[in-house]
mmCIF file of C-alpha atoms in Angstrom:
data_model
loop_
_atom_site.group_PDB
_atom_site.id
_atom_site.type_symbol
_atom_site.label_atom_id
_atom_site.label_comp_id
_atom_site.label_asym_id
_atom_site.label_seq_id
_atom_site.Cartn_x
_atom_site.Cartn_y
_atom_site.Cartn_z
ATOM 1 C CA THR A 6 71.974 154.672 77.081
ATOM 2 C CA THR A 7 72.429 156.208 73.630
ATOM 3 C CA ILE A 8 76.030 156.750 72.539
ATOM 4 C CA THR A 9 75.890 159.941 70.488
ATOM 5 C CA GLY A 10 77.597 160.389 67.149
ATOM 6 C CA GLU A 11 80.317 162.518 68.722
ATOM 7 C CA ALA A 12 81.129 159.806 71.255
ATOM 8 C CA GLN A 13 81.045 157.113 68.564
ATOM 9 C CA GLN A 14 83.484 159.131 66.472
ATOM 10 C CA ALA A 15 85.801 159.558 69.458
ATOM 11 C CA ALA A 16 85.780 155.778 70.043
ATOM 12 C CA LEU A 17 86.501 155.138 66.355
ATOM 13 C CA GLN A 18 89.500 157.457 66.505
ATOM 14 C CA VAL A 19 90.886 155.405 69.387
ATOM 15 C CA LEU A 20 90.279 152.176 67.473
ATOM 16 C CA SER A 21 92.088 153.525 64.440
ATOM 17 C CA SER A 22 95.015 154.738 66.573
ATOM 18 C CA GLY A 23 96.147 151.201 67.354
ATOM 19 C CA TRP A 24 96.138 151.844 71.119
ATOM 20 C CA VAL A 25 92.865 150.787 72.762
ATOM 21 C CA THR A 26 93.784 149.961 76.355
ATOM 22 C CA MET A 27 94.728 152.430 79.104
ATOM 23 C CA GLY A 28 96.941 155.184 77.721
ATOM 24 C CA ALA A 29 97.052 158.857 76.836
ATOM 25 C CA GLU A 30 93.286 159.148 76.362
ATOM 26 C CA THR A 31 92.713 157.764 79.853
ATOM 27 C CA GLN A 32 95.164 160.276 81.294
ATOM 28 C CA ALA A 33 93.296 163.098 79.567
ATOM 29 C CA PHE A 34 89.986 161.778 80.901
ATOM 30 C CA GLU A 35 91.377 161.678 84.440
ATOM 31 C CA HIS A 36 92.498 165.314 84.227
ATOM 32 C CA GLU A 37 89.107 166.411 82.888
ATOM 33 C CA PHE A 38 87.144 164.398 85.448
ATOM 34 C CA ALA A 39 89.241 165.734 88.324
ATOM 35 C CA ARG A 40 88.614 169.269 87.096
ATOM 36 C CA TRP A 41 84.857 168.611 86.829
ATOM 37 C CA ALA A 42 84.768 167.226 90.386
ATOM 38 C CA ALA A 43 86.996 170.050 91.687
ATOM 39 C CA ALA A 44 89.446 167.422 92.975
ATOM 40 C CA PRO A 45 93.252 167.506 92.677
ATOM 41 C CA HIS A 46 93.470 163.872 91.558
ATOM 42 C CA ALA A 47 91.306 161.289 89.762
ATOM 43 C CA VAL A 48 92.191 157.662 89.011
ATOM 44 C CA ALA A 49 90.050 155.886 86.407
ATOM 45 C CA VAL A 50 89.262 152.227 87.124
ATOM 46 C CA SER A 51 87.068 149.407 85.855
ATOM 47 C CA SER A 52 84.040 149.994 88.124
ATOM 48 C CA CYS A 53 82.816 151.778 91.210
ATOM 49 C CA THR A 54 82.859 148.441 93.042
ATOM 50 C CA ALA A 55 86.554 147.988 92.255
ATOM 51 C CA ALA A 56 87.135 151.598 93.303
ATOM 52 C CA ILE A 57 85.597 150.997 96.745
ATOM 53 C CA GLN A 58 87.602 147.799 97.239
ATOM 54 C CA MET A 59 90.853 149.514 96.239
ATOM 55 C CA ALA A 60 90.224 152.563 98.416
ATOM 56 C CA LEU A 61 89.482 150.331 101.410
ATOM 57 C CA THR A 62 92.535 148.162 100.764
ATOM 58 C CA ALA A 63 94.705 151.276 100.648
ATOM 59 C CA LEU A 64 93.704 152.061 104.256
ATOM 60 C CA ASP A 65 95.981 149.141 105.300
ATOM 61 C CA LEU A 66 93.635 148.009 108.061
ATOM 62 C CA PRO A 67 94.104 144.632 109.763
ATOM 63 C CA ALA A 68 92.086 141.853 108.158
ATOM 64 C CA GLY A 69 88.622 141.592 109.677
ATOM 65 C CA SER A 70 88.447 145.233 110.763
ATOM 66 C CA ALA A 71 84.902 146.583 111.050
ATOM 67 C CA VAL A 72 83.703 148.911 108.290
ATOM 68 C CA LEU A 73 80.376 150.726 108.579
ATOM 69 C CA THR A 74 78.065 150.655 105.564
ATOM 70 C CA PRO A 75 74.391 151.491 104.966
ATOM 71 C CA THR A 76 72.103 148.496 104.744
ATOM 72 C CA LEU A 77 70.011 150.385 102.177
ATOM 73 C CA THR A 78 72.662 150.253 99.477
ATOM 74 C CA PHE A 79 73.694 148.254 96.423
ATOM 75 C CA CYS A 80 74.994 144.794 97.309
ATOM 76 C CA GLY A 81 78.216 145.383 95.333
ATOM 77 C CA ALA A 82 79.315 148.136 97.700
ATOM 78 C CA VAL A 83 79.155 145.683 100.606
ATOM 79 C CA GLN A 84 80.786 142.892 98.594
ATOM 80 C CA ALA A 85 83.695 145.311 98.082
ATOM 81 C CA ILE A 86 84.208 145.478 101.854
ATOM 82 C CA ALA A 87 84.318 141.693 102.080
ATOM 83 C CA HIS A 88 86.673 141.467 99.069
ATOM 84 C CA ALA A 89 89.024 143.851 100.893
ATOM 85 C CA ARG A 90 89.095 141.254 103.732
ATOM 86 C CA LEU A 91 87.215 143.571 106.063
ATOM 87 C CA ARG A 92 83.991 143.065 108.056
ATOM 88 C CA PRO A 93 80.835 144.940 107.021
ATOM 89 C CA VAL A 94 78.820 146.487 109.871
ATOM 90 C CA LEU A 95 75.352 147.562 108.765
ATOM 91 C CA VAL A 96 73.845 150.958 109.572
ATOM 92 C CA ASP A 97 70.081 151.426 109.530
ATOM 93 C CA ALA A 98 68.476 153.875 107.106
ATOM 94 C CA ASP A 99 67.464 157.470 107.682
ATOM 95 C CA GLU A 100 63.708 157.564 107.139
ATOM 96 C CA ALA A 101 63.888 161.158 105.918
ATOM 97 C CA THR A 102 66.730 160.948 103.344
ATOM 98 C CA LEU A 103 67.257 157.182 102.723
ATOM 99 C CA THR A 104 70.919 157.729 103.656
ATOM 100 C CA VAL A 105 72.079 157.365 107.295
ATOM 101 C CA THR A 106 71.866 159.573 110.388
ATOM 102 C CA PRO A 107 74.778 160.566 112.619
ATOM 103 C CA GLU A 108 72.928 158.881 115.491
ATOM 104 C CA ALA A 109 72.681 155.539 113.665
ATOM 105 C CA VAL A 110 76.328 155.789 112.614
ATOM 106 C CA ALA A 111 77.422 156.491 116.181
ATOM 107 C CA ALA A 112 75.415 153.527 117.480
ATOM 108 C CA ALA A 113 76.871 151.139 114.885
ATOM 109 C CA ALA A 114 80.393 152.418 115.525
ATOM 110 C CA GLY A 115 79.942 152.006 119.265
ATOM 111 C CA ARG A 116 78.839 148.394 119.065
ATOM 112 C CA SER A 117 81.477 147.336 116.515
ATOM 113 C CA GLY A 118 84.635 149.364 117.135
ATOM 114 C CA ALA A 119 84.557 150.447 113.479
ATOM 115 C CA ARG A 120 87.874 151.323 111.852
ATOM 116 C CA ALA A 121 86.457 152.788 108.613
ATOM 117 C CA MET A 122 83.181 153.662 106.911
ATOM 118 C CA VAL A 123 81.607 153.632 103.455
ATOM 119 C CA VAL A 124 78.916 156.282 102.952
ATOM 120 C CA GLN A 125 76.539 156.504 100.005
ATOM 121 C CA HIS A 126 74.967 159.482 98.269
ATOM 122 C CA MET A 127 71.717 157.555 97.873
ATOM 123 C CA ALA A 128 69.806 158.461 94.693
ATOM 124 C CA GLY A 129 71.973 161.586 94.428
ATOM 125 C CA TYR A 130 71.127 163.013 97.857
ATOM 126 C CA PRO A 131 74.400 164.445 99.207
ATOM 127 C CA VAL A 132 75.636 163.226 102.588
ATOM 128 C CA ASP A 133 78.096 165.159 104.726
ATOM 129 C CA SER A 134 81.049 162.782 105.033
ATOM 130 C CA GLU A 135 82.857 164.935 107.553
ATOM 131 C CA GLN A 136 79.810 165.056 109.831
ATOM 132 C CA LEU A 137 79.371 161.280 109.622
ATOM 133 C CA ALA A 138 83.096 160.710 110.240
ATOM 134 C CA ALA A 139 82.813 162.736 113.443
ATOM 135 C CA ALA A 140 79.758 160.723 114.488
ATOM 136 C CA ALA A 141 81.697 157.497 113.977
ATOM 137 C CA GLY A 142 84.765 158.811 115.807
ATOM 138 C CA LEU A 143 86.861 158.377 112.658
ATOM 139 C CA PRO A 144 89.240 160.659 110.778
ATOM 140 C CA VAL A 145 87.728 161.633 107.431
ATOM 141 C CA SER A 146 90.622 159.817 105.712
ATOM 142 C CA ARG A 147 88.953 156.575 106.897
ATOM 143 C CA VAL A 148 85.716 157.428 105.067
ATOM 144 C CA ILE A 149 85.146 156.134 101.548
ATOM 145 C CA GLU A 150 82.358 157.835 99.612
ATOM 146 C CA ASP A 151 80.231 155.597 97.405
ATOM 147 C CA ALA A 152 79.430 158.316 94.872
ATOM 148 C CA ALA A 153 77.947 156.018 92.232
ATOM 149 C CA HIS A 154 74.782 158.155 92.462
ATOM 150 C CA GLY A 155 76.568 161.339 93.518
ATOM 151 C CA LEU A 156 78.066 162.858 90.381
ATOM 152 C CA GLY A 157 76.736 166.408 90.213
ATOM 153 C CA ALA A 158 75.714 166.650 93.868
ATOM 154 C CA ALA A 159 77.262 169.107 96.314
ATOM 155 C CA VAL A 160 77.617 169.508 100.091
ATOM 156 C CA ARG A 161 77.952 173.016 101.526
ATOM 157 C CA GLY A 162 78.637 174.287 98.025
ATOM 158 C CA ARG A 163 81.468 171.813 97.387
ATOM 159 C CA PRO A 164 81.036 169.138 94.693
ATOM 160 C CA VAL A 165 80.892 165.539 95.814
ATOM 161 C CA GLY A 166 84.392 164.233 95.150
ATOM 162 C CA ALA A 167 86.186 167.447 96.098
ATOM 163 C CA GLY A 168 86.438 166.696 99.820
ATOM 164 C CA PRO A 169 89.163 164.961 101.829
ATOM 165 C CA ALA A 170 87.462 161.541 101.726
ATOM 166 C CA ALA A 171 88.205 159.308 98.729
ATOM 167 C CA ALA A 172 85.124 159.330 96.472
ATOM 168 C CA CYS A 173 84.247 156.434 94.159
ATOM 169 C CA PHE A 174 82.187 157.104 91.018
ATOM 170 C CA SER A 175 80.418 154.896 88.483
ATOM 171 C CA PHE A 176 80.089 155.323 84.724
ATOM 172 C CA TYR A 177 77.712 152.392 84.248
ATOM 173 C CA ALA A 178 75.166 152.737 81.450
ATOM 174 C CA THR A 179 72.454 154.146 83.727
ATOM 175 C CA LYS A 180 74.604 156.669 85.609
ATOM 176 C CA ASN A 181 74.736 160.448 85.245
ATOM 177 C CA LEU A 182 77.869 160.180 83.086
ATOM 178 C CA PRO A 183 76.981 156.999 81.189
ATOM 179 C CA ILE A 184 79.924 155.379 79.409
ATOM 180 C CA GLY A 185 78.728 151.782 79.663
ATOM 181 C CA GLU A 186 81.165 150.577 82.300
ATOM 182 C CA GLY A 187 83.953 152.049 84.379
ATOM 183 C CA GLY A 188 84.566 154.123 87.464
ATOM 184 C CA ALA A 189 86.931 156.595 89.075
ATOM 185 C CA ILE A 190 88.314 157.598 92.460
ATOM 186 C CA THR A 191 88.910 161.232 93.350
ATOM 187 C CA THR A 192 91.170 162.251 96.217
ATOM 188 C CA THR A 193 93.068 165.204 97.624
ATOM 189 C CA ASP A 194 95.991 162.905 98.538
ATOM 190 C CA GLY A 195 98.634 162.715 95.803
ATOM 191 C CA GLU A 196 100.403 159.728 97.364
ATOM 192 C CA LEU A 197 97.119 157.819 97.576
ATOM 193 C CA ALA A 198 96.362 158.639 93.933
ATOM 194 C CA SER A 199 99.750 157.275 92.871
ATOM 195 C CA ARG A 200 99.196 154.120 94.886
ATOM 196 C CA LEU A 201 95.722 153.586 93.443
ATOM 197 C CA ALA A 202 97.146 154.031 89.934
ATOM 198 C CA ARG A 203 99.510 151.144 90.658
ATOM 199 C CA MET A 204 96.894 149.024 92.421
ATOM 200 C CA ARG A 205 94.514 149.100 89.430
ATOM 201 C CA LEU A 206 97.088 147.119 87.423
ATOM 202 C CA HIS A 207 98.417 144.428 89.756
ATOM 203 C CA GLY A 208 100.532 146.844 91.820
ATOM 204 C CA MET A 209 102.964 147.334 88.920
ATOM 205 C CA SER A 210 105.129 150.449 88.844
ATOM 206 C CA GLY A 211 104.616 150.867 85.093
ATOM 207 C CA ASP A 212 101.406 150.384 83.090
ATOM 208 C CA ALA A 213 101.336 149.279 79.444
ATOM 209 C CA TRP A 214 101.490 152.864 78.163
ATOM 210 C CA ARG A 215 104.713 153.511 80.074
ATOM 211 C CA ARG A 216 106.210 150.139 79.139
ATOM 212 C CA TYR A 217 105.303 149.893 75.448
ATOM 213 C CA HIS A 218 105.204 153.494 74.301
ATOM 214 C CA ARG A 219 108.095 154.505 72.045
ATOM 215 C CA SER A 220 109.787 156.353 74.907
ATOM 216 C CA GLY A 221 108.943 153.678 77.511
ATOM 217 C CA SER A 222 110.850 150.828 79.134
ATOM 218 C CA TRP A 223 109.864 147.229 79.692
ATOM 219 C CA ARG A 224 111.201 147.344 83.258
ATOM 220 C CA TYR A 225 108.792 147.490 86.178
ATOM 221 C CA SER A 226 108.523 146.402 89.792
ATOM 222 C CA VAL A 227 105.639 145.144 91.900
ATOM 223 C CA ASP A 228 105.748 146.933 95.230
ATOM 224 C CA ASP A 229 102.117 146.752 96.364
ATOM 225 C CA THR A 230 98.981 144.637 96.308
ATOM 226 C CA GLY A 231 96.751 145.094 93.276
ATOM 227 C CA LEU A 232 94.151 143.688 90.935
ATOM 228 C CA LYS A 233 93.089 143.990 87.294
ATOM 229 C CA ALA A 234 90.899 147.074 87.398
ATOM 230 C CA ASN A 235 92.157 149.436 84.724
ATOM 231 C CA PHE A 236 90.183 151.746 82.433
ATOM 232 C CA THR A 237 90.574 151.734 78.636
ATOM 233 C CA ASP A 238 91.152 154.508 76.115
ATOM 234 C CA ILE A 239 87.920 153.536 74.348
ATOM 235 C CA GLN A 240 85.967 154.220 77.544
ATOM 236 C CA ALA A 241 87.942 157.412 78.090
ATOM 237 C CA ALA A 242 87.187 158.705 74.592
ATOM 238 C CA ILE A 243 83.462 158.084 75.039
ATOM 239 C CA GLY A 244 83.560 159.711 78.471
ATOM 240 C CA ARG A 245 85.427 162.804 77.266
ATOM 241 C CA ALA A 246 82.917 163.324 74.471
ATOM 242 C CA ARG A 247 80.008 162.951 76.887
ATOM 243 C CA PHE A 248 81.477 165.455 79.341
ATOM 244 C CA ARG A 249 80.315 168.187 76.971
ATOM 245 C CA ALA A 250 76.691 167.242 77.571
ATOM 246 C CA LEU A 251 76.933 166.555 81.298
ATOM 247 C CA ALA A 252 76.013 170.032 82.571
ATOM 248 C CA GLY A 253 72.933 170.060 80.352
ATOM 249 C CA TRP A 254 71.950 166.572 81.461
ATOM 250 C CA GLN A 255 72.230 167.593 85.112
ATOM 251 C CA GLN A 256 70.041 170.615 84.494
ATOM 252 C CA ARG A 257 67.459 168.439 82.762
ATOM 253 C CA ARG A 258 67.433 165.953 85.654
ATOM 254 C CA ALA A 259 66.642 168.804 88.054
ATOM 255 C CA GLN A 260 63.832 169.999 85.759
ATOM 256 C CA ILE A 261 62.360 166.494 85.622
ATOM 257 C CA ALA A 262 62.459 166.211 89.427
ATOM 258 C CA ALA A 263 60.722 169.577 89.782
ATOM 259 C CA ARG A 264 58.003 168.504 87.340
ATOM 260 C CA TYR A 265 57.457 165.240 89.200
ATOM 261 C CA ASP A 266 57.197 167.217 92.440
ATOM 262 C CA ARG A 267 54.594 169.552 91.010
ATOM 263 C CA LEU A 268 52.435 166.841 89.447
ATOM 264 C CA LEU A 269 52.559 164.389 92.358
ATOM 265 C CA ALA A 270 52.334 166.846 95.256
ATOM 266 C CA GLY A 271 48.563 166.456 95.567
ATOM 267 C CA VAL A 272 48.366 162.683 95.148
ATOM 268 C CA ALA A 273 47.322 161.105 98.456
ATOM 269 C CA GLY A 274 49.664 158.426 99.734
ATOM 270 C CA ILE A 275 52.650 159.410 97.550
ATOM 271 C CA GLY A 276 55.720 160.622 99.456
ATOM 272 C CA LEU A 277 58.155 162.781 97.489
ATOM 273 C CA PRO A 278 61.969 162.757 97.716
ATOM 274 C CA PRO A 279 63.588 165.139 100.233
ATOM 275 C CA ARG A 280 65.743 168.134 99.337
ATOM 276 C CA PRO A 281 69.245 168.776 100.695
ATOM 277 C CA ALA A 282 70.008 171.384 103.332
ATOM 278 C CA ALA A 283 71.125 174.884 102.372
ATOM 279 C CA GLY A 284 74.335 174.808 100.348
ATOM 280 C CA GLY A 285 73.656 171.302 99.062
ATOM 281 C CA SER A 286 72.491 170.168 95.657
ATOM 282 C CA HIS A 287 70.921 166.888 94.588
ATOM 283 C CA ALA A 288 72.379 164.925 91.654
ATOM 284 C CA TRP A 289 68.961 163.405 90.804
ATOM 285 C CA HIS A 290 70.386 160.100 89.708
ATOM 286 C CA LEU A 291 67.105 158.563 90.878
ATOM 287 C CA TYR A 292 63.650 159.892 91.672
ATOM 288 C CA ILE A 293 62.367 157.670 94.493
ATOM 289 C CA VAL A 294 58.807 158.052 95.755
ATOM 290 C CA ARG A 295 57.182 156.257 98.665
ATOM 291 C CA ILE A 296 53.963 154.368 98.142
ATOM 292 C CA ARG A 297 52.402 154.837 101.554
ATOM 293 C CA PRO A 298 49.336 152.987 102.925
ATOM 294 C CA GLY A 299 47.160 155.990 102.137
ATOM 295 C CA PHE A 300 47.635 155.338 98.434
ATOM 296 C CA GLY A 301 45.506 152.215 98.728
ATOM 297 C CA LEU A 302 47.788 149.840 96.822
ATOM 298 C CA HIS A 303 50.978 148.015 97.804
ATOM 299 C CA ARG A 304 54.199 149.088 96.131
ATOM 300 C CA ASP A 305 54.554 145.780 94.283
ATOM 301 C CA VAL A 306 51.055 146.095 92.831
ATOM 302 C CA VAL A 307 51.818 149.662 91.753
ATOM 303 C CA SER A 308 55.016 148.549 90.030
ATOM 304 C CA ASP A 309 53.234 145.726 88.198
ATOM 305 C CA ARG A 310 50.366 147.931 87.031
ATOM 306 C CA LEU A 311 52.712 150.658 85.838
ATOM 307 C CA ALA A 312 54.627 148.033 83.865
ATOM 308 C CA GLU A 313 51.374 146.882 82.258
ATOM 309 C CA ALA A 314 50.830 150.508 81.210
ATOM 310 C CA GLY A 315 54.297 150.710 79.679
ATOM 311 C CA VAL A 316 55.962 152.605 82.533
ATOM 312 C CA GLY A 317 59.143 150.983 83.773
ATOM 313 C CA THR A 318 60.071 151.326 87.447
ATOM 314 C CA SER A 319 62.565 149.797 89.839
ATOM 315 C CA VAL A 320 63.308 149.513 93.552
ATOM 316 C CA HIS A 321 66.496 150.886 95.111
ATOM 317 C CA PHE A 322 67.456 148.821 96.987
ATOM 318 C CA ILE A 323 66.624 145.508 98.587
ATOM 319 C CA PRO A 324 68.305 146.059 101.980
ATOM 320 C CA VAL A 325 71.551 144.174 102.383
ATOM 321 C CA HIS A 326 70.368 142.457 105.570
ATOM 322 C CA HIS A 327 67.529 140.820 103.577
ATOM 323 C CA GLN A 328 69.999 138.985 101.330
ATOM 324 C CA PRO A 329 70.812 135.336 102.164
ATOM 325 C CA TYR A 330 74.555 135.663 101.550
ATOM 326 C CA PHE A 331 74.952 138.586 103.919
ATOM 327 C CA GLN A 332 72.756 136.924 106.529
ATOM 328 C CA ARG A 333 75.194 133.987 106.472
ATOM 329 C CA LEU A 334 78.264 136.226 106.373
ATOM 330 C CA LEU A 335 77.240 138.668 109.102
ATOM 331 C CA GLY A 336 75.013 136.532 111.291
ATOM 332 C CA ALA A 337 71.418 136.839 112.412
ATOM 333 C CA ALA A 338 72.133 139.360 115.179
ATOM 334 C CA GLU A 339 73.814 141.835 112.816
ATOM 335 C CA CYS A 340 70.876 141.601 110.399
ATOM 336 C CA ALA A 341 68.136 142.052 112.993
ATOM 337 C CA ARG A 342 68.557 145.696 113.997
ATOM 338 C CA MET A 343 67.217 147.546 110.958
ATOM 339 C CA PRO A 344 63.659 148.744 111.729
ATOM 340 C CA ALA A 345 63.821 151.888 109.576
ATOM 341 C CA ALA A 346 65.052 150.058 106.473
ATOM 342 C CA ASP A 347 62.490 147.306 107.034
ATOM 343 C CA ALA A 348 59.695 149.887 107.201
ATOM 344 C CA LEU A 349 60.956 151.851 104.189
ATOM 345 C CA PHE A 350 61.709 149.013 101.783
ATOM 346 C CA PRO A 351 58.075 148.021 100.991
ATOM 347 C CA GLN A 352 57.301 151.651 100.098
ATOM 348 C CA LEU A 353 60.195 152.604 97.808
ATOM 349 C CA LEU A 354 59.638 152.970 94.064
ATOM 350 C CA SER A 355 61.990 154.579 91.552
ATOM 351 C CA LEU A 356 60.144 156.340 88.745
ATOM 352 C CA PRO A 357 61.731 156.884 85.314
ATOM 353 C CA MET A 358 64.588 159.387 85.549
ATOM 354 C CA HIS A 359 66.981 160.166 82.720
ATOM 355 C CA PRO A 360 67.634 163.345 80.744
ATOM 356 C CA GLY A 361 66.026 161.962 77.593
ATOM 357 C CA LEU A 362 62.551 162.095 79.143
ATOM 358 C CA THR A 363 60.221 164.718 77.722
ATOM 359 C CA ASP A 364 57.694 166.742 79.690
ATOM 360 C CA ALA A 365 54.996 164.646 78.017
ATOM 361 C CA ASP A 366 56.688 161.482 79.289
ATOM 362 C CA ILE A 367 56.651 162.807 82.853
ATOM 363 C CA ASP A 368 53.031 163.900 82.543
ATOM 364 C CA ARG A 369 52.049 160.408 81.385
ATOM 365 C CA VAL A 370 53.926 158.695 84.228
ATOM 366 C CA CYS A 371 52.272 160.922 86.826
ATOM 367 C CA ALA A 372 48.786 160.638 85.337
ATOM 368 C CA THR A 373 49.076 156.853 85.125
ATOM 369 C CA LEU A 374 50.314 156.587 88.716
ATOM 370 C CA ALA A 375 47.651 158.906 90.106
ATOM 371 C CA ALA A 376 44.851 156.962 88.375
ATOM 372 C CA LEU A 377 45.875 153.507 89.688
ATOM 373 C CA PRO A 378 43.750 153.493 92.885
ATOM 374 C CA ASN A 379 40.655 154.154 90.765
ATOM 375 C CA ARG A 380 41.187 151.280 88.325
#
């Protein structure tokens, strides 16, 4: 990602201030992010992975409790469940949206006695957390939203992050609000927000800003579990500067997706991404196509040939149940019930998607892809 001059200047101002860790700039970022997400509270943390682990830990479930999670997700989101001393239970993919269906959630909950659930807004496609909570037989307070891809998406007209479930965001270098690293949790629960603010710094009642500021005190207590997962004022300054461009970036992502749709609609064997139901909006973090048998080439061959032509692609994601660690952790039986994800995975291909792409860039990607079967 390119850090603009405005963001660089904001970071330099923090460096010259003498206070570079979590402080007043982070507090300002949290207020602005909460307002952008239409949420009462936001807590900035070191990563989305840490956010998911903290939100799960704050549920105070018995160790080993079952937590539902998509198998078609980033491995870190499932590692977070294990790090919270809970047991991941995999849910097969929805062939239409790449998220999960209420039916698959209900089946996984029924076989496992799930106590909580992590849901993902895959590629920016918004999922209805309240609907999935009902399918799992869980209160929505037991649902954690993995919104690493979801910034800018909406469900029934409400931004992802504004609902009653705790939502965990990422500011990694490739994300819709790219800072480089970092994350945040939004919530409607003020007590949970206060607890998360303590948990991100070892469970301490006072962070460095409160202890070392001129009006602060060195006294603190440790009343809760915690880890080292705080944000910094340098990250916050970059993020606040980039907020000003975020609406324009989101608009550009939607324009890029529409152009891809138009140019690829007539290409045989290429499946296009789905659109949300009425009242929903897609964040377009990723633009994932499906390379179906009718295209005439396997997905891996397509990816290699596009790379040779100077077009970078990726695959999101290798299903969790394909990974050796999770096969050992969860057992063969838990990893053997995923026919939809197994069928989808060999077809998925993420085309270039970021707001810096020009129309000419998109035209070249589409023309190169469409010509591959004839090479």
